[in-house]
Amino acid sequence: MNDIAPNRRRRAGGRSGHTARSGGHAIEQMPWRLPRNTDRPIEPLPEEGVRAIHDGAMRVLAEIGIEFLNDEAIGHLRAAGCKVEGQTVRFERAFVEEMVARAPASFTLTPRNPDRAITLGGGYILFGNVSSPPNAWDLERGKRPGDFETYREFIKLTQYFNCIHFAGGYPVEPIDIHAGVRHLDCLHEKLTLTDKVVHAYSLGPERVEDVMEMVRIAGGLTHAEFDASPRMYTNINSVSPLKHDWPMLDGAMRLARRGQPVVVTPFTLAGAMAPVTLSGAVMLSLAEALAAIALLQWIAPGCPVAIGTFTSNVDMKSGAPAFGTPEYMRATQITGQMARFYGLPLRSSGVCAANVPDGQAMWETMNSLWAAVQSGTNMVYHAAGWLEGGLIASPEKFVMDCEVLQQIQRYFEPALLGTTEADLAIDAIAEVGAGGHFFGCQHTQDRYQTAFYGPFLSDWRNYEAWQAAGGVWTAERAHGIYKKILAEFEPPPMDEAIREELADFVARRKAEGGAPTDF
Amino acid sequence: MNDIAPNRRRRAGGRSGHTARSGGHAIEQMPWRLPRNTDRPIEPLPEEGVRAIHDGAMRVLAEIGIEFLNDEAIGHLRAAGCKVEGQTVRFERAFVEEMVARAPASFTLTPRNPDRAITLGGGYILFGNVSSPPNAWDLERGKRPGDFETYREFIKLTQYFNCIHFAGGYPVEPIDIHAGVRHLDCLHEKLTLTDKVVHAYSLGPERVEDVMEMVRIAGGLTHAEFDASPRMYTNINSVSPLKHDWPMLDGAMRLARRGQPVVVTPFTLAGAMAPVTLSGAVMLSLAEALAAIALLQWIAPGCPVAIGTFTSNVDMKSGAPAFGTPEYMRATQITGQMARFYGLPLRSSGVCAANVPDGQAMWETMNSLWAAVQSGTNMVYHAAGWLEGGLIASPEKFVMDCEVLQQIQRYFEPALLGTTEADLAIDAIAEVGAGGHFFGCQHTQDRYQTAFYGPFLSDWRNYEAWQAAGGVWTAERAHGIYKKILAEFEPPPMDEAIREELADFVARRKAEGGAPTDF
């Protein structure tokens, strides 16, 4: 605003009851919903650019090839007619295009609570919790290695927030649980403390089979029912450049054979594991992803898959990875163009390089979240709680991110865009007249309760009211909210028989020694 | 990232020299440039929606009318054939459309340094400093009323940052300078400490004439040269709803007659001074803006004007104004659609309701800045330094915002979107091979110095390196940078004769008593 006298603005301002955080509940939050992205995606590349990246990816697959460190996968691809030399597989363009064309443009995943079913693709943009940080950080305890108790805290936050649509990987790595049984304890907590779609790490056959079995039990499903439609998913990463690891391929094939979705997300850090040029890094990422998708579509035609992007850049001064940069945004948008070209659902992420939930953390996170919107991303990984390039999970950041995610959900509400006679309010304008005020008029009274988004974390009070209330900065407010949430958390209902069957399964598998940890 | 082992990421990470803030200068910043917005704007409304808002605005002007508290303006509009009752003017649709069609789609403003000329429209997105807060806040001094010394600090920041393209209103109101001579002291500082396009408040004939004369003197221009093309501008606000004030209209007409640009920015806070519905608030804003533009185009056909949006919403729980909300974003995008419909340049703002430069400040500011991009905004007011809904100017926030503005400028660099054979780097990928690393290869060596954006404020070091360096959060880092900038600031060169003429003018006008303060 330029020339408005401050006192006029002050009068428009005034004190805020800030009731979002008062009352019996920790917060008043939005109800569960699957937001649809109605914005036309940003398409930074012209048609020729899309074509050039596709041609380049096909040349990489045909001329250079991809290493598959998995004999079963190599066997399948040899049978499919691909050229195999040692562990390097070269793909004919026509084969890749035919296989990719088999993949569905969208699919629905149904967790143990059918009301929490999610559709990947179809214009939806869905959010998941931060996944896989080895460390946790909060204002009270600082940075420390992840443990099981902290894992449970984040799983509760994941369930609590309606704007978190799926429970991704471990929100923090519980290193106090032996790796051989960690997946059993973690999935037991995830399946009992949440009723949302869960994820399986592809870290060996036993783990993958155990998780699929636990999801089946938690859903009260027969094996046939489990196999009949998507119930959970895995995300695999290539070892960029040009390599797919044994356990990732093994897990992906196990899920694909049972109709469970696989997200393929290369981690192509431009200037490190990928070319320093954005189109080169995106092209490499696509080549690696399409190679795995071609394999999965060969062994399980039409199986649900999504393409993931994790192309960012390093700080060339230090080699440190950077996230939420202008380059990250464009790479995400370009990958979105390519995903639409291939007709595949897209996964991207909410990311930052910041070490604490401060201003930098939020501008980097906002860059990545708006890039997710602009790219037509369907599945936003790490949408809440991520810090330090994914090395830290923070509950304050989780709460701050959920405030932002709710705002993105609100942004997509069609109600904001009405232009009916009643919306235009010409009668109300005539009634109020020059210099009048709209607070009191009927048109406002009829709508004010739902007219605007109400935040649970943003503090809209003026400085004096904010200061009188303690002058609390955002991260500290978020800290208080996360503790209130944990204090009032109630797990979703679960049938007792199912709860026992799940516990018995975990006990039995632990008695059997869990999963080997020798690879 | 999901399944990447942390140690792999750590290796990709490592320590950052963070050289952006080392070396002789306070920071290494981007060179001056006029960024072009190459993204297709987001258009939330269908064709019918745009039509409905235009029809509604025309009905408001024809059926309800606008109060013009300025007899000269009323005289012009009566002569133009508008219906006048008392101070209420009703406009025929055809007249408004004909007058608006006279306005140029873009125009160039040339300040005393021609290298700092800016073009409003033509796809450019340009940034200005925060304008008009009555108070300042920083980490050291807290919140306090604006004074002249603080004003000078912000003017230096405005000149220092190349990503600030124009010097808007007073970055803070220096209340220690008597209102009668404040404009003389403020413009003297602005015209000597900066060489960028400056703004005149429309707060009475003497002030407006003084500022135009000072800009003419600072530019070493004859009166004819000054009148020949845009050299500075004013921004006027209506008194929403439905009213234009005397001094605003007087100033606007004075500038229009001399070919100087006028930005018309109603402040329509949905639920307060405007309908609670977004389309109603935008429509009212447009009606008020178009009424003033019609007047200006009648008295000075083809004069440069821009349409400004400042439509946001109140917190209906408290009446407090909210900024950078989902509703704010959609209102800005819708106004962008309308500005393109009318063929007028658009002004919006970088805004937040937060009281301190924390996480909330940045997510609200990012929402408003990305809305500026998405709406095709040409002139971004308050792009650096704004807090508390415009009641506070903060140097830390100024520095933080400039980091973000540089990233938006980088986002628009065509270099990010290359897809040539060299960009795709297929040879480099073949050279590096599976499991290799791109740091060392020639393709990277040839490009790494310019491949990626280098921030001056973001800290990309890992947690341990960041902590070892003091564990400084963003706002504190920004505090250190703003002090370094002030310490090294050097004003742009100015011809001695011009400097003296300017000083003499100020002295003479002060001796004459400056401007009356009785209105």
mmCIF file of N, CA, C and O in Angstrom, chain B residues 381-440:
data_model
loop_
_atom_site.group_PDB
_atom_site.id
_atom_site.type_symbol
_atom_site.label_atom_id
_atom_site.label_comp_id
_atom_site.label_asym_id
_atom_site.label_seq_id
_atom_site.Cartn_x
_atom_site.Cartn_y
_atom_site.Cartn_z
ATOM 1 N N TYR B 381 5.257 -3.358 -5.681
ATOM 2 C CA TYR B 381 5.472 -2.420 -4.574
ATOM 3 C C TYR B 381 5.856 -3.192 -3.323
ATOM 4 O O TYR B 381 5.531 -4.380 -3.188
ATOM 5 N N HIS B 382 6.504 -2.518 -2.380
ATOM 6 C CA HIS B 382 6.784 -3.110 -1.059
ATOM 7 C C HIS B 382 7.515 -4.443 -1.181
ATOM 8 O O HIS B 382 7.377 -5.297 -0.298
ATOM 9 N N ALA B 383 8.290 -4.604 -2.268
ATOM 10 C CA ALA B 383 8.913 -5.903 -2.520
ATOM 11 C C ALA B 383 10.018 -6.230 -1.521
ATOM 12 O O ALA B 383 10.433 -7.378 -1.412
ATOM 13 N N ALA B 384 10.495 -5.237 -0.787
ATOM 14 C CA ALA B 384 11.556 -5.485 0.200
ATOM 15 C C ALA B 384 11.341 -4.640 1.448
ATOM 16 O O ALA B 384 11.264 -3.414 1.353
ATOM 17 N N GLY B 385 11.237 -5.297 2.598
ATOM 18 C CA GLY B 385 11.272 -4.594 3.883
ATOM 19 C C GLY B 385 9.974 -4.483 4.656
ATOM 20 O O GLY B 385 9.963 -3.967 5.764
ATOM 21 N N TRP B 386 8.889 -5.008 4.107
ATOM 22 C CA TRP B 386 7.564 -4.806 4.710
ATOM 23 C C TRP B 386 7.272 -5.812 5.818
ATOM 24 O O TRP B 386 7.518 -7.003 5.668
ATOM 25 N N LEU B 387 6.721 -5.324 6.944
ATOM 26 C CA LEU B 387 6.207 -6.169 8.028
ATOM 27 C C LEU B 387 4.911 -5.558 8.580
ATOM 28 O O LEU B 387 4.576 -4.417 8.281
ATOM 29 N N GLU B 388 4.216 -6.314 9.400
ATOM 30 C CA GLU B 388 2.998 -5.880 10.115
ATOM 31 C C GLU B 388 1.997 -5.176 9.200
ATOM 32 O O GLU B 388 1.555 -4.047 9.498
ATOM 33 N N GLY B 389 1.668 -5.791 8.105
ATOM 34 C CA GLY B 389 0.670 -5.206 7.210
ATOM 35 C C GLY B 389 1.031 -3.809 6.748
ATOM 36 O O GLY B 389 0.155 -2.986 6.478
ATOM 37 N N GLY B 390 2.331 -3.503 6.684
ATOM 38 C CA GLY B 390 2.758 -2.200 6.180
ATOM 39 C C GLY B 390 2.961 -1.155 7.258
ATOM 40 O O GLY B 390 3.268 -0.012 6.961
ATOM 41 N N LEU B 391 2.816 -1.554 8.509
ATOM 42 C CA LEU B 391 3.010 -0.590 9.606
ATOM 43 C C LEU B 391 4.461 -0.557 10.063
ATOM 44 O O LEU B 391 4.864 0.327 10.801
ATOM 45 N N ILE B 392 5.260 -1.543 9.625
ATOM 46 C CA ILE B 392 6.672 -1.621 10.015
ATOM 47 C C ILE B 392 7.541 -1.801 8.778
ATOM 48 O O ILE B 392 7.220 -2.604 7.898
ATOM 49 N N ALA B 393 8.644 -1.037 8.737
ATOM 50 C CA ALA B 393 9.723 -1.288 7.776
ATOM 51 C C ALA B 393 10.887 -1.894 8.552
ATOM 52 O O ALA B 393 11.261 -1.382 9.602
ATOM 53 N N SER B 394 11.447 -3.001 8.042
ATOM 54 C CA SER B 394 12.525 -3.699 8.740
ATOM 55 C C SER B 394 13.714 -3.917 7.814
ATOM 56 O O SER B 394 13.554 -4.441 6.712
ATOM 57 N N PRO B 395 14.916 -3.514 8.246
ATOM 58 C CA PRO B 395 16.089 -3.723 7.396
ATOM 59 C C PRO B 395 16.430 -5.207 7.229
ATOM 60 O O PRO B 395 16.867 -5.622 6.147
ATOM 61 N N GLU B 396 16.178 -6.022 8.271
ATOM 62 C CA GLU B 396 16.442 -7.462 8.129
ATOM 63 C C GLU B 396 15.508 -8.046 7.073
ATOM 64 O O GLU B 396 15.926 -8.794 6.190
ATOM 65 N N LYS B 397 14.237 -7.669 7.140
ATOM 66 C CA LYS B 397 13.274 -8.160 6.161
ATOM 67 C C LYS B 397 13.646 -7.655 4.762
ATOM 68 O O LYS B 397 13.500 -8.382 3.767
ATOM 69 N N PHE B 398 14.155 -6.437 4.684
ATOM 70 C CA PHE B 398 14.578 -5.858 3.405
ATOM 71 C C PHE B 398 15.642 -6.750 2.764
ATOM 72 O O PHE B 398 15.546 -7.141 1.587
ATOM 73 N N VAL B 399 16.630 -7.149 3.565
ATOM 74 C CA VAL B 399 17.725 -7.982 3.065
ATOM 75 C C VAL B 399 17.221 -9.380 2.706
ATOM 76 O O VAL B 399 17.563 -9.939 1.651
ATOM 77 N N MET B 400 16.346 -9.943 3.542
ATOM 78 C CA MET B 400 15.790 -11.270 3.269
ATOM 79 C C MET B 400 14.983 -11.249 1.977
ATOM 80 O O MET B 400 15.093 -12.135 1.122
ATOM 81 N N ASP B 401 14.168 -10.208 1.812
ATOM 82 C CA ASP B 401 13.350 -10.105 0.600
ATOM 83 C C ASP B 401 14.220 -9.971 -0.647
ATOM 84 O O ASP B 401 13.913 -10.554 -1.694
ATOM 85 N N CYS B 402 15.324 -9.221 -0.535
ATOM 86 C CA CYS B 402 16.188 -9.060 -1.716
ATOM 87 C C CYS B 402 16.822 -10.392 -2.113
ATOM 88 O O CYS B 402 17.020 -10.651 -3.309
ATOM 89 N N GLU B 403 17.116 -11.246 -1.126
ATOM 90 C CA GLU B 403 17.604 -12.594 -1.462
ATOM 91 C C GLU B 403 16.560 -13.314 -2.320
ATOM 92 O O GLU B 403 16.891 -13.937 -3.337
ATOM 93 N N VAL B 404 15.301 -13.190 -1.922
ATOM 94 C CA VAL B 404 14.217 -13.850 -2.655
ATOM 95 C C VAL B 404 14.003 -13.199 -4.034
ATOM 96 O O VAL B 404 13.798 -13.892 -5.033
ATOM 97 N N LEU B 405 14.099 -11.887 -4.094
ATOM 98 C CA LEU B 405 13.904 -11.188 -5.377
ATOM 99 C C LEU B 405 14.983 -11.596 -6.375
ATOM 100 O O LEU B 405 14.696 -11.800 -7.563
ATOM 101 N N GLN B 406 16.219 -11.748 -5.894
ATOM 102 C CA GLN B 406 17.283 -12.211 -6.792
ATOM 103 C C GLN B 406 16.954 -13.610 -7.313
ATOM 104 O O GLN B 406 17.214 -13.906 -8.481
ATOM 105 N N GLN B 407 16.386 -14.447 -6.463
ATOM 106 C CA GLN B 407 16.051 -15.802 -6.903
ATOM 107 C C GLN B 407 14.960 -15.769 -7.966
ATOM 108 O O GLN B 407 14.987 -16.549 -8.927
ATOM 109 N N ILE B 408 14.005 -14.843 -7.825
ATOM 110 C CA ILE B 408 12.962 -14.719 -8.852
ATOM 111 C C ILE B 408 13.591 -14.227 -10.157
ATOM 112 O O ILE B 408 13.259 -14.708 -11.243
ATOM 113 N N GLN B 409 14.549 -13.297 -10.054
ATOM 114 C CA GLN B 409 15.232 -12.834 -11.269
ATOM 115 C C GLN B 409 15.978 -13.987 -11.930
ATOM 116 O O GLN B 409 15.931 -14.152 -13.151
ATOM 117 N N ARG B 410 16.649 -14.788 -11.119
ATOM 118 C CA ARG B 410 17.387 -15.938 -11.657
ATOM 119 C C ARG B 410 16.420 -16.942 -12.293
ATOM 120 O O ARG B 410 16.704 -17.494 -13.361
ATOM 121 N N TYR B 411 15.278 -17.132 -11.652
ATOM 122 C CA TYR B 411 14.255 -18.063 -12.148
ATOM 123 C C TYR B 411 13.878 -17.736 -13.596
ATOM 124 O O TYR B 411 13.565 -18.628 -14.376
ATOM 125 N N PHE B 412 13.950 -16.448 -13.942
ATOM 126 C CA PHE B 412 13.536 -16.032 -15.292
ATOM 127 C C PHE B 412 14.675 -16.013 -16.300
ATOM 128 O O PHE B 412 14.482 -15.585 -17.445
ATOM 129 N N GLU B 413 15.885 -16.459 -15.922
ATOM 130 C CA GLU B 413 16.987 -16.457 -16.874
ATOM 131 C C GLU B 413 16.798 -17.578 -17.903
ATOM 132 O O GLU B 413 16.660 -18.745 -17.534
ATOM 133 N N PRO B 414 16.777 -17.232 -19.196
ATOM 134 C CA PRO B 414 16.573 -18.246 -20.245
ATOM 135 C C PRO B 414 17.628 -19.353 -20.197
ATOM 136 O O PRO B 414 17.365 -20.479 -20.637
ATOM 137 N N ALA B 415 18.813 -19.044 -19.628
ATOM 138 C CA ALA B 415 19.892 -20.045 -19.582
ATOM 139 C C ALA B 415 19.441 -21.328 -18.881
ATOM 140 O O ALA B 415 19.972 -22.407 -19.152
ATOM 141 N N LEU B 416 18.460 -21.216 -17.980
ATOM 142 C CA LEU B 416 18.008 -22.401 -17.244
ATOM 143 C C LEU B 416 17.269 -23.374 -18.160
ATOM 144 O O LEU B 416 17.058 -24.535 -17.787
ATOM 145 N N LEU B 417 16.852 -22.909 -19.327
ATOM 146 C CA LEU B 417 15.914 -23.691 -20.133
ATOM 147 C C LEU B 417 16.513 -24.190 -21.443
ATOM 148 O O LEU B 417 15.794 -24.624 -22.333
ATOM 149 N N GLY B 418 17.831 -24.179 -21.538
ATOM 150 C CA GLY B 418 18.469 -24.623 -22.774
ATOM 151 C C GLY B 418 18.328 -26.128 -22.975
ATOM 152 O O GLY B 418 18.431 -26.901 -22.027
ATOM 153 N N THR B 419 18.087 -26.542 -24.214
ATOM 154 C CA THR B 419 18.001 -27.984 -24.522
ATOM 155 C C THR B 419 18.812 -28.311 -25.775
ATOM 156 O O THR B 419 18.436 -29.179 -26.553
ATOM 157 N N THR B 420 19.937 -27.597 -25.974
ATOM 158 C CA THR B 420 20.805 -27.923 -27.100
ATOM 159 C C THR B 420 21.514 -29.247 -26.806
ATOM 160 O O THR B 420 21.476 -29.758 -25.684
ATOM 161 N N GLU B 421 22.204 -29.761 -27.828
ATOM 162 C CA GLU B 421 22.992 -30.985 -27.658
ATOM 163 C C GLU B 421 23.979 -30.822 -26.493
ATOM 164 O O GLU B 421 24.131 -31.720 -25.666
ATOM 165 N N ALA B 422 24.588 -29.647 -26.407
ATOM 166 C CA ALA B 422 25.559 -29.397 -25.327
ATOM 167 C C ALA B 422 24.862 -29.365 -23.968
ATOM 168 O O ALA B 422 25.389 -29.847 -22.968
ATOM 169 N N ASP B 423 23.637 -28.800 -23.931
ATOM 170 C CA ASP B 423 22.884 -28.752 -22.666
ATOM 171 C C ASP B 423 22.511 -30.164 -22.218
ATOM 172 O O ASP B 423 22.581 -30.489 -21.033
ATOM 173 N N LEU B 424 22.108 -30.994 -23.156
ATOM 174 C CA LEU B 424 21.668 -32.351 -22.791
ATOM 175 C C LEU B 424 22.834 -33.206 -22.306
ATOM 176 O O LEU B 424 22.645 -34.147 -21.529
ATOM 177 N N ALA B 425 24.051 -32.877 -22.747
ATOM 178 C CA ALA B 425 25.269 -33.474 -22.175
ATOM 179 C C ALA B 425 25.334 -34.995 -22.294
ATOM 180 O O ALA B 425 25.846 -35.667 -21.393
ATOM 181 N N ILE B 426 24.833 -35.529 -23.390
ATOM 182 C CA ILE B 426 24.863 -36.991 -23.554
ATOM 183 C C ILE B 426 26.304 -37.503 -23.598
ATOM 184 O O ILE B 426 26.627 -38.534 -23.002
ATOM 185 N N ASP B 427 27.201 -36.738 -24.216
ATOM 186 C CA ASP B 427 28.606 -37.151 -24.256
ATOM 187 C C ASP B 427 29.209 -37.181 -22.849
ATOM 188 O O ASP B 427 29.943 -38.110 -22.503
ATOM 189 N N ALA B 428 28.872 -36.177 -22.041
ATOM 190 C CA ALA B 428 29.396 -36.143 -20.669
ATOM 191 C C ALA B 428 28.863 -37.333 -19.874
ATOM 192 O O ALA B 428 29.596 -37.948 -19.095
ATOM 193 N N ILE B 429 27.600 -37.675 -20.096
ATOM 194 C CA ILE B 429 27.008 -38.821 -19.383
ATOM 195 C C ILE B 429 27.725 -40.103 -19.801
ATOM 196 O O ILE B 429 28.067 -40.941 -18.958
ATOM 197 N N ALA B 430 28.041 -40.233 -21.110
ATOM 198 C CA ALA B 430 28.763 -41.414 -21.584
ATOM 199 C C ALA B 430 30.172 -41.440 -20.989
ATOM 200 O O ALA B 430 30.667 -42.485 -20.560
ATOM 201 N N GLU B 431 30.781 -40.266 -20.907
ATOM 202 C CA GLU B 431 32.150 -40.153 -20.392
ATOM 203 C C GLU B 431 32.201 -40.530 -18.908
ATOM 204 O O GLU B 431 33.055 -41.295 -18.471
ATOM 205 N N VAL B 432 31.285 -40.010 -18.149
ATOM 206 C CA VAL B 432 31.275 -40.259 -16.697
ATOM 207 C C VAL B 432 30.887 -41.701 -16.398
ATOM 208 O O VAL B 432 31.487 -42.373 -15.561
ATOM 209 N N GLY B 433 29.879 -42.199 -17.112
ATOM 210 C CA GLY B 433 29.492 -43.605 -16.974
ATOM 211 C C GLY B 433 28.757 -43.915 -15.680
ATOM 212 O O GLY B 433 28.641 -43.062 -14.789
ATOM 213 N N ALA B 434 28.283 -45.159 -15.577
ATOM 214 C CA ALA B 434 27.477 -45.598 -14.435
ATOM 215 C C ALA B 434 28.261 -45.443 -13.137
ATOM 216 O O ALA B 434 29.422 -45.845 -13.062
ATOM 217 N N GLY B 435 27.616 -44.808 -12.142
ATOM 218 C CA GLY B 435 28.234 -44.684 -10.824
ATOM 219 C C GLY B 435 29.340 -43.656 -10.742
ATOM 220 O O GLY B 435 29.966 -43.495 -9.706
ATOM 221 N N GLY B 436 29.587 -42.941 -11.843
ATOM 222 C CA GLY B 436 30.645 -41.940 -11.829
ATOM 223 C C GLY B 436 30.212 -40.634 -11.196
ATOM 224 O O GLY B 436 29.135 -40.547 -10.589
ATOM 225 N N HIS B 437 31.043 -39.622 -11.356
ATOM 226 C CA HIS B 437 30.763 -38.323 -10.748
ATOM 227 C C HIS B 437 31.056 -37.210 -11.728
ATOM 228 O O HIS B 437 32.039 -37.270 -12.459
ATOM 229 N N PHE B 438 30.206 -36.188 -11.754
ATOM 230 C CA PHE B 438 30.311 -35.136 -12.774
ATOM 231 C C PHE B 438 31.169 -33.944 -12.351
ATOM 232 O O PHE B 438 31.457 -33.077 -13.166
ATOM 233 N N PHE B 439 31.563 -33.915 -11.068
ATOM 234 C CA PHE B 439 32.356 -32.757 -10.612
ATOM 235 C C PHE B 439 33.531 -32.490 -11.552
ATOM 236 O O PHE B 439 33.764 -31.384 -11.992
ATOM 237 N N GLY B 440 34.276 -33.548 -11.864
ATOM 238 C CA GLY B 440 35.550 -33.367 -12.553
ATOM 239 C C GLY B 440 35.460 -33.211 -14.053
ATOM 240 O O GLY B 440 36.398 -32.722 -14.676
#
